[in-house]
Amino acid sequence: MEFKVKWRHPALAKARAGAGQSAAPAALPESIQRRIQDHPCYSEEAHHHFARMHLPVAPVCNIQCHYCNRRYDCANESRPGVVSELLTPEQAVTKALAVAAALPQLAVLGIAGPGDPLANPERTFATCQALTEKAPDLKLCLSTNGLALPQYADELAKHHISHVTITINCIEPDIGARIYPWIVWEGRRRRGRPAAEILIEQQLKGLELLVARDLLVKINSVMIPGVNDAHLLEVNRVVKQKGAFLHNIVPLIARPEHGAHYGRTGQREPTATELQALQDACGDAMRMMRHCRQCRSDAIGLLGQDRHAEFSREPAAPLAIDYPAAMAKRARFQAAIRERIQARRAESRAASPPVRLGGFPGSPRPVVMAVATQGEGLINQHFGQAREFLVYEASSAGVRLVGRRLADQYCTGPAECGDGDRRIPDIIRALGGCEVLLCAKIGIEPWGQLEAAGIQPDSGHAFEPIEAAVMAVYQELLAAGKLALPARRMAVGGN
Ligand code: CLF
Ligand code: SF4
């Protein structure tokens, strides 16, 4: 299905008009590139290199979602079941400066809970104001359910909050009534369809106001099978039409032990395949986020490598931090990262010529590969240490990230040596659909078990850039005649 899209973000609209684009997204204009190049959520490439820190200053929420247990973080930006410490604005600012001084990859400070930032406006904006003054080089980011958004659109712009996420799970109130049991609106608790109607209206109005103020807006949607899964295609169409920059569809997490309504009532979670099919169905007409880690509201570090436990609950003394020196160090460090990214792009263009078909009909089938990585865009993790795998699809069109899979860690240390055998069936299940596993190293036992399950381990590309390695493996398979079309009908690489 092809949507007729009116691309309303001012800068994007200009780019599309200039490029005469139809459904495919335009190459991003330089001004937008600059705004996302070091934001780990808004740029897939950046997420390998740049870190974010969440400041848990917002305890209260103004709505109830059926996937949320209020003892835990806002589930719109986190895994239910994970509790974050709450900080006062002063503590949050002090801690942010301390972390920024210690973590040169830090590029973004986000407020994402544990409740809704805009249901706690004083705490949220006091934190932002102090950060704008004291850490002017860090981007400010915020995530909200959108109920209070229209009221605070100007304030968000005033506080230099450049990136805002709105969680929009539906645009149809009857569906909303199945997701939100109540909201608090104008001092009163509203329920059912009328409550959902108000929430949706506020969310869409908020989106328009932010786009008009030139903020970059990401939409998060929780995929709830049988409730809003099919409907999210329509949500995608509408938010795109209203100028959202990115759509992040995340899977519902509903476990009985988390105590939320969906978990208690047996609402099922989507499978990785269902999630990917929905993201694919939304098409490439809109940028889809595929690398979300559903992180906690006090997360620190690269996505997928949360370091919050390393930083003390007690914030460091403010006077002990030489922030200007740390800022200069961070600027040098991040400039070097950007140079490395540019060099790697050039290298990858030169070293991995695209697979091309030698003028024959048909095309080789795509191959899905799992990758163990700790960041920096490299295959740099031992299989036994991995708790998640990024999943890439290689095809004659190139390499693309299609998602991530969570898995039990195969090796948890000498005390539990041997337990990997017990965990491997679950790991194999989590990697369903993957034909190759790329990692830095892997033991002989799991190698054999994965191979027997039809997943070929490969540590021959250890410490190489991910996309180049995935394409190299694809080309090896192609050259070996393993990709459906007979090898003699294809040519690999070249001009
Ligand atoms: Fe945090 Fe969210 Fe800003 Fe990112 S997270 S407030 S946009 S800085 Fe990112 Fe985490 Fe996914 Fe959120 S990976 S849960 S999308
Ligand atoms: Fe929970 Fe977030 Fe929903 Fe509020 S908006 S009920 S904190 S998931």
Short mmCIF file of C-alpha atoms and ligand atoms in Angstrom, two decimals:
data_model
loop_
_atom_site.label_atom_id
_atom_site.label_comp_id
_atom_site.label_asym_id
_atom_site.label_seq_id
_atom_site.Cartn_x
_atom_site.Cartn_y
_atom_site.Cartn_z
CA MET A 1 0.00 0.00 0.00
CA GLU A 2 1.37 3.44 -0.82
CA PHE A 3 0.33 6.36 1.32
CA LYS A 4 -0.05 9.83 -0.09
CA VAL A 5 2.06 11.70 2.39
CA LYS A 6 2.05 15.36 3.14
CA TRP A 7 5.40 15.76 4.87
CA ARG A 8 4.82 18.63 7.21
CA HIS A 9 7.98 19.05 9.26
CA PRO A 10 9.24 22.39 7.83
CA ALA A 11 12.80 21.23 7.09
CA LEU A 12 11.72 17.80 5.87
CA ALA A 13 8.95 19.26 3.71
CA LYS A 14 11.55 21.46 2.04
CA ALA A 15 13.87 18.52 1.44
CA ARG A 16 11.14 16.38 -0.04
CA ALA A 17 9.86 19.14 -2.27
CA GLY A 18 13.40 19.84 -3.46
CA ALA A 19 14.10 16.21 -4.17
CA GLY A 20 10.72 15.59 -5.80
CA GLN A 21 10.26 12.55 -3.59
CA SER A 22 7.31 10.22 -3.62
CA ALA A 23 7.01 7.65 -0.86
CA ALA A 24 10.66 7.04 0.01
CA PRO A 25 12.21 9.27 2.65
CA ALA A 26 14.46 12.02 1.38
CA ALA A 27 18.13 12.19 2.26
CA LEU A 28 18.11 14.34 5.35
CA PRO A 29 19.00 17.99 5.02
CA GLU A 30 22.27 19.04 6.64
CA SER A 31 20.44 21.04 9.35
CA ILE A 32 18.48 17.94 10.47
CA GLN A 33 21.55 15.71 10.21
CA ARG A 34 23.32 18.00 12.66
CA ARG A 35 20.41 17.73 15.11
CA ILE A 36 20.33 13.94 15.13
CA GLN A 37 23.93 12.94 14.44
CA ASP A 38 24.78 12.46 18.10
CA HIS A 39 21.33 11.54 19.46
CA PRO A 40 21.38 7.80 20.18
CA CYS A 41 17.61 7.37 19.71
CA TYR A 42 17.03 9.60 16.69
CA SER A 43 19.96 8.20 14.70
CA GLU A 44 20.63 4.49 14.41
CA GLU A 45 24.24 5.18 13.53
CA ALA A 46 24.68 7.44 16.56
CA HIS A 47 23.38 4.81 18.94
CA HIS A 48 26.55 2.77 18.53
CA HIS A 49 28.69 5.68 19.76
CA PHE A 50 26.81 8.32 21.77
CA ALA A 51 25.27 7.99 25.22
CA ARG A 52 22.20 9.35 26.98
CA MET A 53 21.41 9.91 30.62
CA HIS A 54 17.89 9.88 32.02
CA LEU A 55 17.02 12.09 34.97
CA PRO A 56 14.23 10.55 37.08
CA VAL A 57 12.68 13.74 38.45
CA ALA A 58 9.00 13.20 37.56
CA PRO A 59 7.14 10.94 40.01
CA VAL A 60 3.48 11.67 39.18
CA CYS A 61 1.36 10.60 36.21
CA ASN A 62 -1.92 12.06 34.92
CA ILE A 63 -3.23 8.95 33.13
CA GLN A 64 -3.32 5.19 33.65
CA CYS A 65 -2.18 2.77 30.95
CA HIS A 66 -3.18 -0.89 31.18
CA TYR A 67 0.45 -1.93 30.69
CA CYS A 68 1.73 0.17 33.58
CA ASN A 69 2.04 -0.61 37.24
CA ARG A 70 2.52 2.70 38.99
CA ARG A 71 5.09 1.26 41.38
CA TYR A 72 7.49 1.15 38.43
CA ASP A 73 8.78 3.52 35.75
CA CYS A 74 6.65 4.94 32.96
CA ALA A 75 6.32 1.92 30.71
CA ASN A 76 6.12 4.15 27.64
CA GLU A 77 9.90 4.52 27.84
CA SER A 78 10.98 1.62 29.95
CA ARG A 79 10.57 -1.98 30.88
CA PRO A 80 7.81 -2.49 33.43
CA GLY A 81 9.28 -4.08 36.51
CA VAL A 82 12.28 -1.76 36.70
CA VAL A 83 12.17 0.86 39.43
CA SER A 84 14.24 4.01 39.16
CA GLU A 85 15.40 6.14 42.03
CA LEU A 86 13.72 9.53 42.22
CA LEU A 87 15.90 12.66 42.24
CA THR A 88 15.08 16.25 43.12
CA PRO A 89 15.88 18.76 40.35
CA GLU A 90 18.96 19.87 42.30
CA GLN A 91 20.21 16.31 42.75
CA ALA A 92 19.51 15.55 39.11
CA VAL A 93 21.50 18.54 37.88
CA THR A 94 24.45 17.76 40.14
CA LYS A 95 24.44 14.14 39.07
CA ALA A 96 24.12 15.07 35.39
CA LEU A 97 27.22 17.30 35.63
CA ALA A 98 29.15 14.54 37.40
CA VAL A 99 28.18 11.94 34.80
CA ALA A 100 28.89 14.35 31.94
CA ALA A 101 32.38 14.90 33.33
CA ALA A 102 33.02 11.15 33.56
CA LEU A 103 31.39 10.00 30.32
CA PRO A 104 32.76 11.77 27.23
CA GLN A 105 30.24 9.95 24.96
CA LEU A 106 27.34 11.65 26.75
CA ALA A 107 25.34 13.74 24.27
CA VAL A 108 21.74 13.81 25.53
CA LEU A 109 19.98 14.35 28.85
CA GLY A 110 16.45 12.97 28.86
CA ILE A 111 13.51 13.17 31.26
CA ALA A 112 11.30 10.12 30.88
CA GLY A 113 9.74 9.37 34.23
CA PRO A 114 9.28 7.54 36.43
CA GLY A 115 5.83 9.17 35.83
CA ASP A 116 5.02 11.74 33.14
CA PRO A 117 7.39 14.74 32.92
CA LEU A 118 4.56 17.14 32.02
CA ALA A 119 2.45 15.99 34.96
CA ASN A 120 5.37 17.34 37.05
CA PRO A 121 6.00 20.64 35.25
CA GLU A 122 7.75 22.50 38.07
CA ARG A 123 10.29 19.74 38.69
CA THR A 124 10.81 19.09 34.98
CA PHE A 125 11.31 22.70 33.90
CA ALA A 126 13.43 23.60 36.95
CA THR A 127 15.76 20.75 35.94
CA CYS A 128 15.84 21.86 32.29
CA GLN A 129 16.46 25.49 33.14
CA ALA A 130 19.44 24.66 35.35
CA LEU A 131 20.85 22.28 32.75
CA THR A 132 20.56 24.85 29.96
CA GLU A 133 22.68 27.19 32.06
CA LYS A 134 25.18 24.70 33.40
CA ALA A 135 25.53 22.14 30.60
CA PRO A 136 24.76 24.09 27.42
CA ASP A 137 26.47 21.55 25.16
CA LEU A 138 24.11 18.68 26.04
CA LYS A 139 20.84 18.19 24.17
CA LEU A 140 17.64 18.07 26.21
CA CYS A 141 15.10 15.39 25.42
CA LEU A 142 11.73 14.56 26.97
CA SER A 143 9.15 11.82 26.70
CA THR A 144 5.45 12.31 27.51
CA ASN A 145 2.05 10.70 27.20
CA GLY A 146 0.93 13.99 25.61
CA LEU A 147 -2.08 14.83 27.78
CA ALA A 148 -0.60 18.13 29.00
CA LEU A 149 1.48 18.76 25.88
CA PRO A 150 -0.49 21.58 24.19
CA GLN A 151 -0.38 23.54 27.44
CA TYR A 152 3.42 23.29 27.62
CA ALA A 153 4.49 23.44 23.97
CA ASP A 154 5.85 26.98 24.32
CA GLU A 155 7.57 26.17 27.59
CA LEU A 156 9.33 23.18 26.01
CA ALA A 157 10.67 25.36 23.22
CA LYS A 158 11.66 28.06 25.71
CA HIS A 159 13.72 25.58 27.72
CA HIS A 160 15.61 24.44 24.60
CA ILE A 161 14.17 20.95 24.70
CA SER A 162 15.03 19.96 21.17
CA HIS A 163 13.67 16.39 20.97
CA VAL A 164 10.29 15.25 22.30
CA THR A 165 8.72 11.80 22.31
CA ILE A 166 4.93 11.41 22.49
CA THR A 167 3.48 7.98 23.16
CA ILE A 168 0.49 7.58 20.83
CA ASN A 169 -1.00 4.10 20.90
CA CYS A 170 -4.15 4.84 18.90
CA ILE A 171 -6.12 7.58 17.22
CA GLU A 172 -9.46 5.79 17.61
CA PRO A 173 -11.15 6.41 21.02
CA ASP A 174 -12.82 2.97 21.12
CA ILE A 175 -9.36 1.40 20.96
CA GLY A 176 -8.09 3.94 23.47
CA ALA A 177 -10.78 2.89 25.93
CA ARG A 178 -9.21 -0.60 25.89
CA ILE A 179 -5.74 0.81 26.68
CA TYR A 180 -6.42 3.66 29.13
CA PRO A 181 -8.85 3.02 32.00
CA TRP A 182 -8.74 6.66 33.08
CA ILE A 183 -7.13 10.06 32.76
CA VAL A 184 -7.17 13.11 35.02
CA TRP A 185 -8.48 16.09 33.08
CA GLU A 186 -9.32 19.52 34.46
CA GLY A 187 -9.08 18.17 37.99
CA ARG A 188 -11.49 15.28 37.43
CA ARG A 189 -10.98 11.63 36.68
CA ARG A 190 -12.50 10.68 33.29
CA ARG A 191 -13.01 7.13 32.10
CA GLY A 192 -13.70 5.08 29.00
CA ARG A 193 -14.22 6.48 25.51
CA PRO A 194 -14.57 10.18 26.53
CA ALA A 195 -11.22 9.95 28.36
CA ALA A 196 -9.51 8.40 25.33
CA GLU A 197 -11.04 11.04 23.07
CA ILE A 198 -9.53 13.85 25.15
CA LEU A 199 -6.13 12.14 25.36
CA ILE A 200 -5.91 11.52 21.59
CA GLU A 201 -6.99 15.06 20.78
CA GLN A 202 -4.35 16.48 23.12
CA GLN A 203 -1.63 14.20 21.73
CA LEU A 204 -2.29 15.15 18.11
CA LYS A 205 -2.65 18.83 18.92
CA GLY A 206 0.61 18.66 20.89
CA LEU A 207 2.37 17.03 17.95
CA GLU A 208 1.24 19.81 15.60
CA LEU A 209 2.31 22.53 18.03
CA LEU A 210 5.79 21.04 18.48
CA VAL A 211 6.31 20.58 14.74
CA ALA A 212 5.24 24.20 14.19
CA ARG A 213 7.90 25.20 16.73
CA ASP A 214 10.52 23.19 14.82
CA LEU A 215 11.14 20.58 17.54
CA LEU A 216 11.99 17.07 16.39
CA VAL A 217 9.20 14.75 17.49
CA LYS A 218 9.37 10.99 17.82
CA ILE A 219 6.23 8.93 18.32
CA ASN A 220 6.38 5.84 20.50
CA SER A 221 3.58 3.28 20.13
CA VAL A 222 3.19 0.16 22.22
CA MET A 223 2.13 -2.79 20.04
CA ILE A 224 -0.66 -4.68 21.81
CA PRO A 225 -1.78 -7.77 19.87
CA GLY A 226 -5.52 -7.86 19.25
CA VAL A 227 -5.97 -4.33 20.60
CA ASN A 228 -4.05 -1.85 18.44
CA ASP A 229 -1.65 -3.89 16.29
CA ALA A 230 -3.47 -3.54 12.95
CA HIS A 231 -4.51 0.02 13.85
CA LEU A 232 -0.90 1.16 14.25
CA LEU A 233 -0.61 1.40 10.46
CA GLU A 234 -3.19 4.16 10.60
CA VAL A 235 -1.39 5.78 13.55
CA ASN A 236 1.80 5.71 11.48
CA ARG A 237 0.04 7.36 8.54
CA VAL A 238 -1.48 10.13 10.66
CA VAL A 239 1.59 11.02 12.74
CA LYS A 240 3.67 11.07 9.61
CA GLN A 241 1.18 13.39 7.97
CA LYS A 242 1.39 15.68 10.99
CA GLY A 243 5.17 15.94 10.74
CA ALA A 244 6.58 13.42 13.23
CA PHE A 245 10.21 12.71 12.48
CA LEU A 246 10.43 9.11 13.65
CA HIS A 247 8.06 6.31 14.69
CA ASN A 248 9.16 3.83 17.33
CA ILE A 249 6.82 0.85 17.68
CA VAL A 250 7.81 -1.10 20.79
CA PRO A 251 6.50 -4.48 21.91
CA LEU A 252 4.11 -4.67 24.85
CA ILE A 253 5.76 -6.19 27.91
CA ALA A 254 3.03 -7.86 29.98
CA ARG A 255 4.19 -10.26 32.69
CA PRO A 256 1.93 -11.34 35.57
CA GLU A 257 4.73 -10.61 38.08
CA HIS A 258 4.76 -6.91 37.11
CA GLY A 259 1.23 -6.51 38.40
CA ALA A 260 -0.14 -4.35 35.55
CA HIS A 261 -3.64 -5.04 34.18
CA TYR A 262 -2.49 -6.61 30.91
CA GLY A 263 -0.04 -8.89 32.70
CA ARG A 264 -2.65 -10.00 35.22
CA THR A 265 -5.30 -10.65 32.59
CA GLY A 266 -3.14 -12.67 30.20
CA GLN A 267 -2.85 -10.13 27.38
CA ARG A 268 -0.17 -11.61 25.16
CA GLU A 269 2.99 -9.84 24.02
CA PRO A 270 3.82 -9.63 20.29
CA THR A 271 6.51 -11.90 18.90
CA ALA A 272 9.67 -10.47 17.34
CA THR A 273 8.38 -11.56 13.93
CA GLU A 274 5.03 -9.80 14.42
CA LEU A 275 6.80 -6.62 15.52
CA GLN A 276 9.10 -6.65 12.53
CA ALA A 277 6.23 -7.35 10.13
CA LEU A 278 4.33 -4.34 11.48
CA GLN A 279 7.40 -2.10 11.28
CA ASP A 280 7.98 -3.27 7.71
CA ALA A 281 4.32 -2.73 6.82
CA CYS A 282 4.62 0.88 7.95
CA GLY A 283 6.97 1.14 5.01
CA ASP A 284 10.04 3.17 4.39
CA ALA A 285 8.02 6.29 3.73
CA MET A 286 8.64 7.16 7.34
CA ARG A 287 11.74 6.59 9.38
CA MET A 288 11.11 3.72 11.76
CA MET A 289 13.20 3.30 14.90
CA ARG A 290 14.43 -0.29 15.25
CA HIS A 291 17.05 0.04 17.96
CA CYS A 292 14.98 1.08 21.00
CA ARG A 293 16.04 -0.64 24.24
CA GLN A 294 12.94 0.31 26.28
CA CYS A 295 15.34 1.71 28.83
CA ARG A 296 14.66 2.63 32.44
CA SER A 297 14.05 6.23 33.49
CA ASP A 298 17.43 6.48 35.24
CA ALA A 299 19.43 4.81 32.44
CA ILE A 300 22.97 6.04 31.77
CA GLY A 301 25.32 5.16 28.92
CA LEU A 302 25.07 3.78 25.41
CA LEU A 303 21.71 2.19 24.58
CA GLY A 304 21.92 -1.47 25.52
CA GLN A 305 24.85 -0.90 27.88
CA ASP A 306 23.21 0.72 30.89
CA ARG A 307 25.80 2.03 33.38
CA HIS A 308 23.49 3.63 35.93
CA ALA A 309 24.75 1.31 38.68
CA GLU A 310 28.29 2.71 38.31
CA PHE A 311 27.18 6.17 39.30
CA SER A 312 26.54 6.77 42.93
CA ARG A 313 23.05 7.40 44.25
CA GLU A 314 24.59 10.26 46.23
CA PRO A 315 25.38 12.97 43.69
CA ALA A 316 28.95 14.24 43.65
CA ALA A 317 29.65 17.62 45.23
CA PRO A 318 29.09 20.31 42.60
CA LEU A 319 32.31 22.17 43.42
CA ALA A 320 34.40 19.09 42.70
CA ILE A 321 33.50 19.21 39.01
CA ASP A 322 35.42 21.35 36.56
CA TYR A 323 32.61 21.42 34.03
CA PRO A 324 34.21 23.72 31.41
CA ALA A 325 37.25 21.40 31.27
CA ALA A 326 34.98 18.34 30.98
CA MET A 327 32.99 20.09 28.24
CA ALA A 328 36.14 20.79 26.23
CA LYS A 329 37.30 17.20 26.66
CA ARG A 330 33.88 15.93 25.55
CA ALA A 331 33.91 18.19 22.48
CA ARG A 332 37.31 16.75 21.41
CA PHE A 333 36.21 13.19 22.10
CA GLN A 334 32.96 13.55 20.18
CA ALA A 335 34.63 15.27 17.24
CA ALA A 336 36.96 12.25 17.03
CA ILE A 337 33.94 9.91 17.07
CA ARG A 338 32.34 11.83 14.21
CA GLU A 339 35.56 11.64 12.22
CA ARG A 340 35.74 7.90 12.84
CA ILE A 341 32.14 7.49 11.66
CA GLN A 342 32.92 9.39 8.45
CA ALA A 343 36.04 7.32 7.85
CA ARG A 344 34.14 4.10 8.46
CA ARG A 345 31.40 5.14 6.03
CA ALA A 346 34.00 5.77 3.35
CA GLU A 347 35.80 2.51 4.17
CA SER A 348 32.58 0.55 4.06
CA ARG A 349 31.66 2.07 0.68
CA ALA A 350 35.04 1.05 -0.69
CA ALA A 351 35.39 -2.35 0.99
CA SER A 352 31.87 -3.67 0.53
CA PRO A 353 30.72 -3.06 -2.99
CA PRO A 354 27.01 -3.73 -3.25
CA VAL A 355 25.90 -7.10 -4.39
CA ARG A 356 24.55 -6.78 -7.89
CA LEU A 357 22.72 -9.18 -10.09
CA GLY A 358 24.42 -9.88 -13.36
CA GLY A 359 21.45 -8.86 -15.48
CA PHE A 360 19.46 -11.98 -14.60
CA PRO A 361 15.85 -12.02 -13.48
CA GLY A 362 14.94 -12.61 -9.83
CA SER A 363 17.14 -11.83 -6.86
CA PRO A 364 18.99 -13.73 -4.16
CA ARG A 365 16.96 -14.17 -1.01
CA PRO A 366 17.69 -11.97 2.01
CA VAL A 367 19.52 -13.44 5.01
CA VAL A 368 18.87 -12.46 8.62
CA MET A 369 21.91 -12.38 10.92
CA ALA A 370 22.26 -11.81 14.67
CA VAL A 371 25.17 -9.72 15.94
CA ALA A 372 26.76 -9.59 19.40
CA THR A 373 28.01 -6.06 20.05
CA GLN A 374 28.89 -3.82 22.98
CA GLY A 375 28.75 -0.63 20.91
CA GLU A 376 31.02 1.43 18.65
CA GLY A 377 29.36 -0.27 15.68
CA LEU A 378 31.70 -3.28 15.97
CA ILE A 379 31.27 -7.03 16.37
CA ASN A 380 32.99 -6.90 19.71
CA GLN A 381 31.15 -9.13 22.16
CA HIS A 382 31.73 -12.72 23.23
CA PHE A 383 28.63 -14.84 22.56
CA GLY A 384 28.63 -16.04 26.16
CA GLN A 385 28.40 -12.46 27.50
CA ALA A 386 25.59 -11.25 25.26
CA ARG A 387 22.16 -10.49 26.72
CA GLU A 388 20.84 -9.06 23.51
CA PHE A 389 21.61 -9.37 19.82
CA LEU A 390 21.07 -6.81 17.09
CA VAL A 391 19.40 -8.37 14.08
CA TYR A 392 20.36 -7.30 10.56
CA GLU A 393 18.94 -8.29 7.22
CA ALA A 394 21.31 -8.49 4.27
CA SER A 395 19.92 -8.49 0.74
CA SER A 396 20.88 -7.32 -2.70
CA ALA A 397 19.62 -3.89 -1.60
CA GLY A 398 22.19 -3.67 1.21
CA VAL A 399 22.21 -4.14 4.98
CA ARG A 400 19.57 -2.87 7.36
CA LEU A 401 18.92 -3.19 11.07
CA VAL A 402 15.58 -4.92 11.59
CA GLY A 403 15.43 -5.22 15.35
CA ARG A 404 16.98 -6.69 18.44
CA ARG A 405 16.40 -9.86 20.40
CA LEU A 406 16.76 -10.25 24.14
CA ALA A 407 18.23 -13.54 25.34
CA ASP A 408 19.51 -15.15 28.51
CA GLN A 409 23.25 -14.72 28.97
CA TYR A 410 24.87 -18.06 28.05
CA CYS A 411 27.79 -17.70 30.45
CA THR A 412 27.24 -16.01 33.82
CA GLY A 413 30.61 -16.88 35.37
CA PRO A 414 32.50 -19.82 36.88
CA ALA A 415 29.95 -20.36 39.66
CA GLU A 416 27.30 -21.30 37.12
CA CYS A 417 29.59 -22.87 34.56
CA GLY A 418 27.62 -25.51 32.69
CA ASP A 419 24.30 -23.71 33.07
CA GLY A 420 24.67 -22.47 29.50
CA ASP A 421 23.40 -25.83 28.29
CA ARG A 422 20.20 -25.21 30.19
CA ARG A 423 19.84 -21.75 28.65
CA ILE A 424 20.76 -22.52 25.06
CA PRO A 425 17.27 -23.70 24.00
CA ASP A 426 15.84 -20.30 25.01
CA ILE A 427 18.67 -18.47 23.28
CA ILE A 428 18.05 -20.47 20.10
CA ARG A 429 14.34 -19.67 20.35
CA ALA A 430 15.14 -15.96 20.77
CA LEU A 431 17.29 -16.09 17.63
CA GLY A 432 14.54 -17.72 15.56
CA GLY A 433 14.75 -16.77 11.88
CA CYS A 434 18.47 -15.87 12.08
CA GLU A 435 20.74 -17.97 9.86
CA VAL A 436 24.07 -16.55 11.02
CA LEU A 437 25.40 -15.36 14.37
CA LEU A 438 28.33 -12.95 14.28
CA CYS A 439 30.29 -12.52 17.50
CA ALA A 440 33.83 -11.78 18.71
CA LYS A 441 34.30 -15.26 20.16
CA ILE A 442 32.28 -18.35 20.98
CA GLY A 443 32.96 -21.63 22.76
CA ILE A 444 32.89 -24.98 21.02
CA GLU A 445 29.80 -26.21 22.94
CA PRO A 446 27.39 -23.41 21.99
CA TRP A 447 28.90 -23.36 18.49
CA GLY A 448 27.78 -26.94 17.92
CA GLN A 449 24.35 -26.39 19.49
CA LEU A 450 23.64 -23.29 17.40
CA GLU A 451 24.88 -24.96 14.23
CA ALA A 452 22.64 -27.97 14.88
CA ALA A 453 19.70 -25.55 15.21
CA GLY A 454 20.46 -24.03 11.79
CA ILE A 455 22.21 -20.87 13.06
CA GLN A 456 25.77 -20.66 11.76
CA PRO A 457 28.13 -19.02 14.30
CA ASP A 458 30.90 -16.90 12.78
CA SER A 459 33.69 -15.26 14.78
CA GLY A 460 35.85 -14.65 11.74
CA HIS A 461 34.77 -11.01 11.58
CA ALA A 462 35.59 -10.16 15.20
CA PHE A 463 36.10 -6.43 15.83
CA GLU A 464 35.08 -5.49 12.31
CA PRO A 465 32.38 -2.85 11.63
CA ILE A 466 28.99 -4.57 11.74
CA GLU A 467 27.45 -3.58 8.43
CA ALA A 468 30.58 -4.30 6.40
CA ALA A 469 30.91 -7.70 8.07
CA VAL A 470 27.26 -8.59 7.52
CA MET A 471 27.59 -7.70 3.83
CA ALA A 472 30.84 -9.68 3.57
CA VAL A 473 29.13 -12.78 4.99
CA TYR A 474 26.19 -12.28 2.63
CA GLN A 475 28.56 -12.12 -0.30
CA GLU A 476 30.32 -15.29 0.90
CA LEU A 477 26.95 -17.10 1.03
CA LEU A 478 26.04 -15.73 -2.37
CA ALA A 479 29.34 -16.79 -3.89
CA ALA A 480 28.88 -20.24 -2.33
CA GLY A 481 25.56 -20.54 -4.13
CA LYS A 482 23.54 -20.76 -0.93
CA LEU A 483 21.03 -18.03 -1.66
CA ALA A 484 18.35 -19.63 -3.78
CA LEU A 485 19.46 -18.56 -7.24
CA PRO A 486 22.21 -20.71 -8.77
CA ALA A 487 25.61 -19.09 -8.26
CA ARG A 488 26.30 -18.97 -12.01
CA ARG A 489 23.39 -16.56 -12.48
CA MET A 490 24.84 -13.91 -10.20
CA ALA A 491 27.82 -11.63 -10.04
CA VAL A 492 29.08 -10.23 -6.76
CA GLY A 493 30.45 -6.71 -6.28
CA GLY A 494 32.14 -4.67 -8.93
CA ASN A 495 30.65 -1.84 -10.92
FE1 CLF B 1 15.68 9.07 26.56
FE2 CLF B 1 13.64 8.69 25.00
FE3 CLF B 1 15.05 10.91 24.76
FE4 CLF B 1 16.07 8.61 23.99
S1 CLF B 1 15.27 6.92 25.40
S2 CLF B 1 13.85 10.32 26.51
S3 CLF B 1 14.29 9.61 23.10
S4 CLF B 1 17.10 10.12 25.27
FE5 CLF B 1 15.53 5.84 23.30
FE6 CLF B 1 15.33 4.44 25.51
FE7 CLF B 1 13.94 3.73 23.40
FE8 CLF B 1 13.33 5.90 24.68
S5 CLF B 1 16.14 3.72 23.56
S6 CLF B 1 13.23 3.86 25.52
S7 CLF B 1 13.49 5.68 22.47
FE1 SF4 B 2 2.46 4.57 33.43
FE2 SF4 B 2 3.70 6.17 31.72
FE3 SF4 B 2 1.17 5.34 31.22
FE4 SF4 B 2 1.69 7.12 33.15
S1 SF4 B 2 2.00 7.42 30.94
S2 SF4 B 2 0.37 5.32 33.31
S3 SF4 B 2 3.65 6.39 34.00
S4 SF4 B 2 3.00 4.07 31.29
#
